[in-house]
Amino acid sequence: MLSLQYTKYQYKVLVAKLGIDGHDRGAKVIARALKDAGFEVIYTGIRQTPEQIVSAALQEDVDVIGVSILSGAHIHHMNKLMEELKNAGAEDIPVVVGGTIPVIDVDELKKIGVKEVFLPGESLNRIVDVVRRLAEEKKKAEK
Amino acid sequence: MGNLYDKKSLNEIKNSFEKWEKETLQNWLNQVPEREKEFTNLSNIPIKILYTPADLEDFDYNAKLGFPGNYPYTRGIHATMYRARLWTMRMFSGFGGPEETNKRLKFLIEHGETGLSLAFDYPTLIGIDPDDPMAEGEVGIVGVSVPTIEDMKIVFDGINMGQVTTNMTINPPAPVLLSFYVGVAEMQGVPYDKIGGTTQNDPLKEFIAQKSYVFPPEPAVRVSMDLIEWSVKNLPKWNPISVSGYHIREAGSTAVQELAFTIADGIEYVRQLISRGLDVDEFAHRISFFWDSHINFFEEIAKFRAARRMWAKIMKEWFHAKKERSMWMRFHTQTAGVSLTAQQPWNNIIRTTIEAMAAVLGGTQSLHTNSFDEPFRVPSEFAAKIALRTQQIIAYESGIADTIDPLAGSYYVEWLTDEIEEKAWNYIDRIEKLGGMLEAVKKGFPQRELTEASYNYQRQVEEKRKYIVGVNIFEDNQVDEIRNVPLLEFDQAEIERRQISRIRKIRSERDKELWERSLNELRKAAEKDVNLMPYILQAAKAKATLGEIISALKEVFGSYVEPPIY
Amino acid sequence: MSVSELNLDELLDKASKGNLRSIGKILSYLENPYTMPESLLEKLAKMAGKAHIIGVTGIPGSGKSTLISRLITSLRKRGYKVAVVAIDPSSPISGGALLGDRLRMQEHATDPGVFIRSISSKGLKGGLSLAALTMIEAFDAFGYDKIIIETVGVGQSEVDIMSVANTIVVVTMPGAGDDIQALKAGVMEIGDIYVLNKDDKEEASKTYEYLSFALEKGDIGSSDSNWIPRLIRTSAVMGKGIEDLTQALEDHFNYIKEIGKTKDKLISRRTSMIEMLAEQLLYEGLKLASKEMDDELRLSAERGSHIFNNAIRLAKKSIDYLPESRKD
């Protein structure tokens, strides 16, 4: 095996807007913050279906999937996404979500397998740290 | 001449100021320094410790301010403003199905709102029916589901459309929703010349900010202008467009950018309409605007005043409008949703109050105040009522509305109005050089400015150069407080089912031949250079659904996919 | 990140059958030559050799991504499996990247016959080209008939990448290219097919005339004497001219197959891969050697002495850091 010690592995994150809302300010700010923190970020744009997101995640072999939903339909859409991930045999890819999510919905989202829920007002630094930790854990589990 | 101060007095003041700076001020600063390294507003304009007449050298009262109801309208577009008539208290509302929204409208009317404003759900906003696969889970959440003329009828059940004015926040599907509205008003026996209200119908800002776009830029603008042209000829009391800064601001722009991009949008629309052969005085009086009112109090007031002055100048000098009404910037304002926090949500009542006061001091014609539970869901009755009462307390108790443009003459406010105006003109120049706003949007210019501004702001918040109480200062982790906020409850799945079964019934019962013919004629018209409104009206009356009409147009115009801009 | 020989074969098998995740993982190994299993390239090469590599470049803002998305639809209609390698630059400072080209092609995300992969340069010297080349080999091996490489801008990487394309498509638009100087840069000068996109703009006809003339004269366009570079008018947004473009691509591929150029391209592609890998290995070796010799180099720099000789020593030491070759 070619092994050279110099290169740092660049973690890959998919940032997607699930559902039909068009509020992409947060998704874009986070995408940029992740890029500045050294991640390779793939941004899918708005109006993505669970199938499109999972397909992109597999093709790009990402380490984390980050979803943004500001339509209030997060429970419905995240259920569909987690199901789609399961069908594709890709449950090992950690998923995080942010948006206009009331704190009372956090438990339900975590129950279906979402690793972290970011509420409005979350700090960028924390989001980046969480994403990095999840990516590192995933990579470790692969070995 | 109207200059406020003579040269000699100004020099004396300047000298005294310098003395004060060096001596008195410096003494105080030596004891206790300023609490920030720099004070800036949300447009990153540095704010000084003190403003004096020296900051208004050469300020010509007549040229810059004048009197309300006179050019350049800085102090107000009407001579009497709120002394004769308060601004319209117009609460943005809607959720679930038409039944739920009808009930909410009646509630708000009962509690004193003086104008209606309809919020639509996402499927309606992007022109798809409730049984479209992309609509699943989204029906009725952020607004009301109105995919057919029947639904519109139910929304207005028991509400006399000849006695209210209704704003409809709807963009690509605006012609369809307007057709529904007009159709229902007709059914109520209201003549065309008594139908009053607004369709937002502002496509350019969709590409910049709101992103509920459907068609690519050129056809989107064409459809929008078709509506305006038809409306000025047929609905004399209708505002066919509400050129919006709100969404641009909410998507992260500064106040200066909000002002500049919105006015640039307005300029583009005026040019488009003139290129259709209309005389500017035929339509300009029906152009209205929609601004955000954000948390930096004086910045917003200055922005509103600058906006009036800029638009008046543009209409008079660029487009040679002759009628007074053509030069008025009439606007609706909404307090800034993006300034509200999920943390310690009751604080949002205070934020909305500050923002509402700024809008009133800025001379708005119409106002929506946000409810404190907006970060979580569409408002509960409880929260919406408080928001409405906020306006009523300002109007009836505070005295703010008892004299016109009370902040005029303030050294700070006049300086800031000038400053914001100048910076906005710089942006407008750049946009003109790019070939106007339509070209600028296609080139991605405002979108890039926006993402840059929103990223900067977020960095400022992260680094505590800008504060948000409860978020980066005075946080208290009181999760229970948030859990205990009484949110609006409704059975979304049930409403979705109901809307789907209603639309399927309508589809099965309508005259198929009439329906099919109307859509075919619409498609043909879309390929030609004709006004689409009559065809859309015809299709609406033939019981075509919103999704069917928009689909037919998508076949001809295509769908827009945005370029990647960060 | 290691993968045993057995796992690799399993992965390759699944990938050949179209399993997205497996293809995605293989591409990741290739993207990072430091994790690449030794035998991977050979196993891929055994299965590869038939694909039509299409390089798409052009003037920024000319609508390449939308055009490619339409092209994919058209190619799919003809029954081809399509892969896209979308190349975005990365930040030299953080090493991070925002890969957004995919956004314009997401409509194809759920089509099993389409695979889209984004890559960035990762701050590796020549890393972009190497990753692109190895990925092309993989897509070829997995049965993708048409492999589209989209690049941005002009530069050495771009030239390297484009040199492996069978067909080079250059996209321009009205108004921007009236001055063909814009096209006389790097790869844009040697296109096999030129596309005038945004054909619905006013100045389109004028630009078309101008470009036609330039192509006839030979001012721009590939210098192959038997292929006259085609000029196609399209409006990606309106969906016009796409079929013409697809046909032109077919014609060009048939032409180069006839004259045996595809074999040459394949050989030169693999040669480039070997050379780039070697370059990468040497470069890494250099970085490690430099670390080891840090004090000496510093002293040399301070005193301004033995500069040339230290360079030779450094180069020789780099070789010490190269990995052992595998026994066959």
Short mmCIF file of N, CA, C and O in Angstrom, two decimals, chain B residues 208-252:
data_model
loop_
_atom_site.label_atom_id
_atom_site.label_comp_id
_atom_site.label_asym_id
_atom_site.label_seq_id
_atom_site.Cartn_x
_atom_site.Cartn_y
_atom_site.Cartn_z
N ILE B 208 -32.89 36.39 -5.69
CA ILE B 208 -31.90 36.92 -4.76
C ILE B 208 -32.05 36.29 -3.39
O ILE B 208 -31.07 35.95 -2.73
N ALA B 209 -33.27 36.18 -2.90
CA ALA B 209 -33.45 35.86 -1.49
C ALA B 209 -34.49 34.79 -1.13
O ALA B 209 -34.16 33.82 -0.49
N GLN B 210 -35.75 35.00 -1.50
CA GLN B 210 -36.76 34.11 -0.94
C GLN B 210 -36.75 32.71 -1.53
O GLN B 210 -37.07 31.74 -0.87
N LYS B 211 -36.38 32.63 -2.80
CA LYS B 211 -36.22 31.34 -3.46
C LYS B 211 -37.48 30.49 -3.51
O LYS B 211 -37.41 29.26 -3.37
N SER B 212 -38.63 31.12 -3.70
CA SER B 212 -39.79 30.30 -4.03
C SER B 212 -40.04 30.48 -5.52
O SER B 212 -41.17 30.49 -5.99
N TYR B 213 -38.94 30.60 -6.27
CA TYR B 213 -39.04 30.79 -7.72
C TYR B 213 -39.58 29.54 -8.40
O TYR B 213 -39.57 28.45 -7.83
N VAL B 214 -40.05 29.70 -9.61
CA VAL B 214 -40.49 28.55 -10.41
C VAL B 214 -39.84 28.64 -11.80
O VAL B 214 -39.06 27.79 -12.17
N PHE B 215 -40.18 29.71 -12.52
CA PHE B 215 -39.65 29.86 -13.88
C PHE B 215 -38.31 30.57 -13.85
O PHE B 215 -37.98 31.25 -12.90
N PRO B 216 -37.52 30.46 -14.94
CA PRO B 216 -36.28 31.22 -15.04
C PRO B 216 -36.56 32.73 -15.09
O PRO B 216 -37.69 33.13 -15.34
N PRO B 217 -35.55 33.56 -14.87
CA PRO B 217 -35.75 35.01 -14.71
C PRO B 217 -36.59 35.70 -15.78
O PRO B 217 -37.53 36.42 -15.44
N GLU B 218 -36.27 35.50 -17.06
CA GLU B 218 -37.04 36.26 -18.06
C GLU B 218 -38.53 35.93 -18.08
O GLU B 218 -39.36 36.84 -18.02
N PRO B 219 -38.91 34.66 -18.18
CA PRO B 219 -40.35 34.39 -18.14
C PRO B 219 -41.00 34.79 -16.82
O PRO B 219 -42.16 35.23 -16.80
N ALA B 220 -40.25 34.68 -15.73
CA ALA B 220 -40.82 35.07 -14.43
C ALA B 220 -41.19 36.55 -14.44
O ALA B 220 -42.26 36.94 -13.98
N VAL B 221 -40.30 37.36 -14.99
CA VAL B 221 -40.56 38.80 -15.07
C VAL B 221 -41.72 39.07 -16.03
O VAL B 221 -42.59 39.90 -15.76
N ARG B 222 -41.76 38.33 -17.13
CA ARG B 222 -42.84 38.53 -18.09
C ARG B 222 -44.19 38.29 -17.44
O ARG B 222 -45.13 39.07 -17.58
N VAL B 223 -44.33 37.17 -16.73
CA VAL B 223 -45.59 36.82 -16.08
C VAL B 223 -45.98 37.91 -15.08
O VAL B 223 -47.14 38.33 -15.00
N SER B 224 -45.00 38.36 -14.31
CA SER B 224 -45.24 39.38 -13.30
C SER B 224 -45.72 40.69 -13.94
O SER B 224 -46.67 41.32 -13.47
N MET B 225 -45.08 41.08 -15.02
CA MET B 225 -45.46 42.33 -15.69
C MET B 225 -46.84 42.20 -16.33
O MET B 225 -47.62 43.16 -16.38
N ASP B 226 -47.15 40.99 -16.82
CA ASP B 226 -48.49 40.74 -17.37
C ASP B 226 -49.54 41.04 -16.31
O ASP B 226 -50.56 41.68 -16.57
N LEU B 227 -49.29 40.56 -15.10
CA LEU B 227 -50.25 40.79 -14.02
C LEU B 227 -50.41 42.28 -13.76
O LEU B 227 -51.52 42.79 -13.64
N ILE B 228 -49.28 42.99 -13.69
CA ILE B 228 -49.34 44.43 -13.39
C ILE B 228 -50.11 45.16 -14.48
O ILE B 228 -51.00 45.97 -14.21
N GLU B 229 -49.78 44.85 -15.71
CA GLU B 229 -50.42 45.55 -16.83
C GLU B 229 -51.93 45.31 -16.81
O GLU B 229 -52.72 46.24 -16.98
N TRP B 230 -52.30 44.07 -16.60
CA TRP B 230 -53.73 43.74 -16.59
C TRP B 230 -54.41 44.42 -15.41
O TRP B 230 -55.50 44.97 -15.52
N SER B 231 -53.74 44.37 -14.26
CA SER B 231 -54.33 44.90 -13.05
C SER B 231 -54.56 46.41 -13.12
O SER B 231 -55.62 46.91 -12.72
N VAL B 232 -53.59 47.18 -13.63
CA VAL B 232 -53.80 48.64 -13.67
C VAL B 232 -54.95 49.01 -14.60
O VAL B 232 -55.59 50.03 -14.43
N LYS B 233 -55.21 48.12 -15.56
CA LYS B 233 -56.31 48.42 -16.47
C LYS B 233 -57.67 47.95 -15.95
O LYS B 233 -58.70 48.50 -16.30
N ASN B 234 -57.67 46.92 -15.09
CA ASN B 234 -58.93 46.32 -14.67
C ASN B 234 -59.30 46.48 -13.20
O ASN B 234 -60.46 46.42 -12.83
N LEU B 235 -58.28 46.58 -12.34
CA LEU B 235 -58.55 46.66 -10.90
C LEU B 235 -57.95 47.95 -10.35
O LEU B 235 -56.85 47.95 -9.80
N PRO B 236 -58.65 49.06 -10.48
CA PRO B 236 -58.08 50.35 -10.11
C PRO B 236 -57.61 50.45 -8.65
O PRO B 236 -56.76 51.28 -8.35
N LYS B 237 -58.16 49.60 -7.77
CA LYS B 237 -57.74 49.73 -6.37
C LYS B 237 -56.70 48.69 -5.96
O LYS B 237 -56.36 48.58 -4.79
N TRP B 238 -56.25 47.92 -6.91
CA TRP B 238 -55.35 46.83 -6.55
C TRP B 238 -53.89 47.23 -6.71
O TRP B 238 -53.52 47.87 -7.68
N ASN B 239 -53.05 46.86 -5.75
CA ASN B 239 -51.61 47.04 -5.89
C ASN B 239 -51.05 45.74 -6.46
O ASN B 239 -50.95 44.75 -5.74
N PRO B 240 -50.71 45.73 -7.73
CA PRO B 240 -50.30 44.48 -8.36
C PRO B 240 -48.91 43.99 -7.97
O PRO B 240 -48.56 42.87 -8.25
N ILE B 241 -48.15 44.86 -7.32
CA ILE B 241 -46.80 44.46 -6.95
C ILE B 241 -46.40 45.09 -5.62
O ILE B 241 -46.82 46.21 -5.31
N SER B 242 -45.63 44.33 -4.85
CA SER B 242 -45.09 44.84 -3.60
C SER B 242 -43.59 44.57 -3.68
O SER B 242 -43.13 43.48 -3.33
N VAL B 243 -42.85 45.55 -4.18
CA VAL B 243 -41.41 45.35 -4.38
C VAL B 243 -40.77 45.18 -3.01
O VAL B 243 -40.85 46.08 -2.17
N SER B 244 -40.18 44.03 -2.78
CA SER B 244 -39.84 43.65 -1.41
C SER B 244 -38.37 43.72 -1.03
O SER B 244 -37.52 43.17 -1.72
N GLY B 245 -38.13 44.38 0.09
CA GLY B 245 -36.80 44.37 0.68
C GLY B 245 -36.76 43.38 1.85
O GLY B 245 -35.70 42.92 2.23
N TYR B 246 -37.93 43.06 2.37
CA TYR B 246 -38.00 42.22 3.57
C TYR B 246 -37.19 40.93 3.42
O TYR B 246 -36.35 40.60 4.25
N HIS B 247 -37.43 40.22 2.33
CA HIS B 247 -36.81 38.91 2.17
C HIS B 247 -35.31 39.03 1.95
O HIS B 247 -34.54 38.18 2.37
N ILE B 248 -34.94 40.10 1.25
CA ILE B 248 -33.53 40.34 1.00
C ILE B 248 -32.82 40.57 2.34
O ILE B 248 -31.74 40.06 2.60
N ARG B 249 -33.47 41.34 3.20
CA ARG B 249 -32.88 41.61 4.52
C ARG B 249 -32.83 40.35 5.35
O ARG B 249 -31.84 40.07 6.03
N GLU B 250 -33.92 39.60 5.35
CA GLU B 250 -33.99 38.38 6.15
C GLU B 250 -32.96 37.36 5.68
O GLU B 250 -32.47 36.56 6.47
N ALA B 251 -32.64 37.40 4.40
CA ALA B 251 -31.65 36.46 3.87
C ALA B 251 -30.23 36.92 4.18
O ALA B 251 -29.28 36.25 3.79
N GLY B 252 -30.08 38.03 4.88
CA GLY B 252 -28.76 38.39 5.38
C GLY B 252 -28.15 39.69 4.90
O GLY B 252 -27.03 40.00 5.26
#
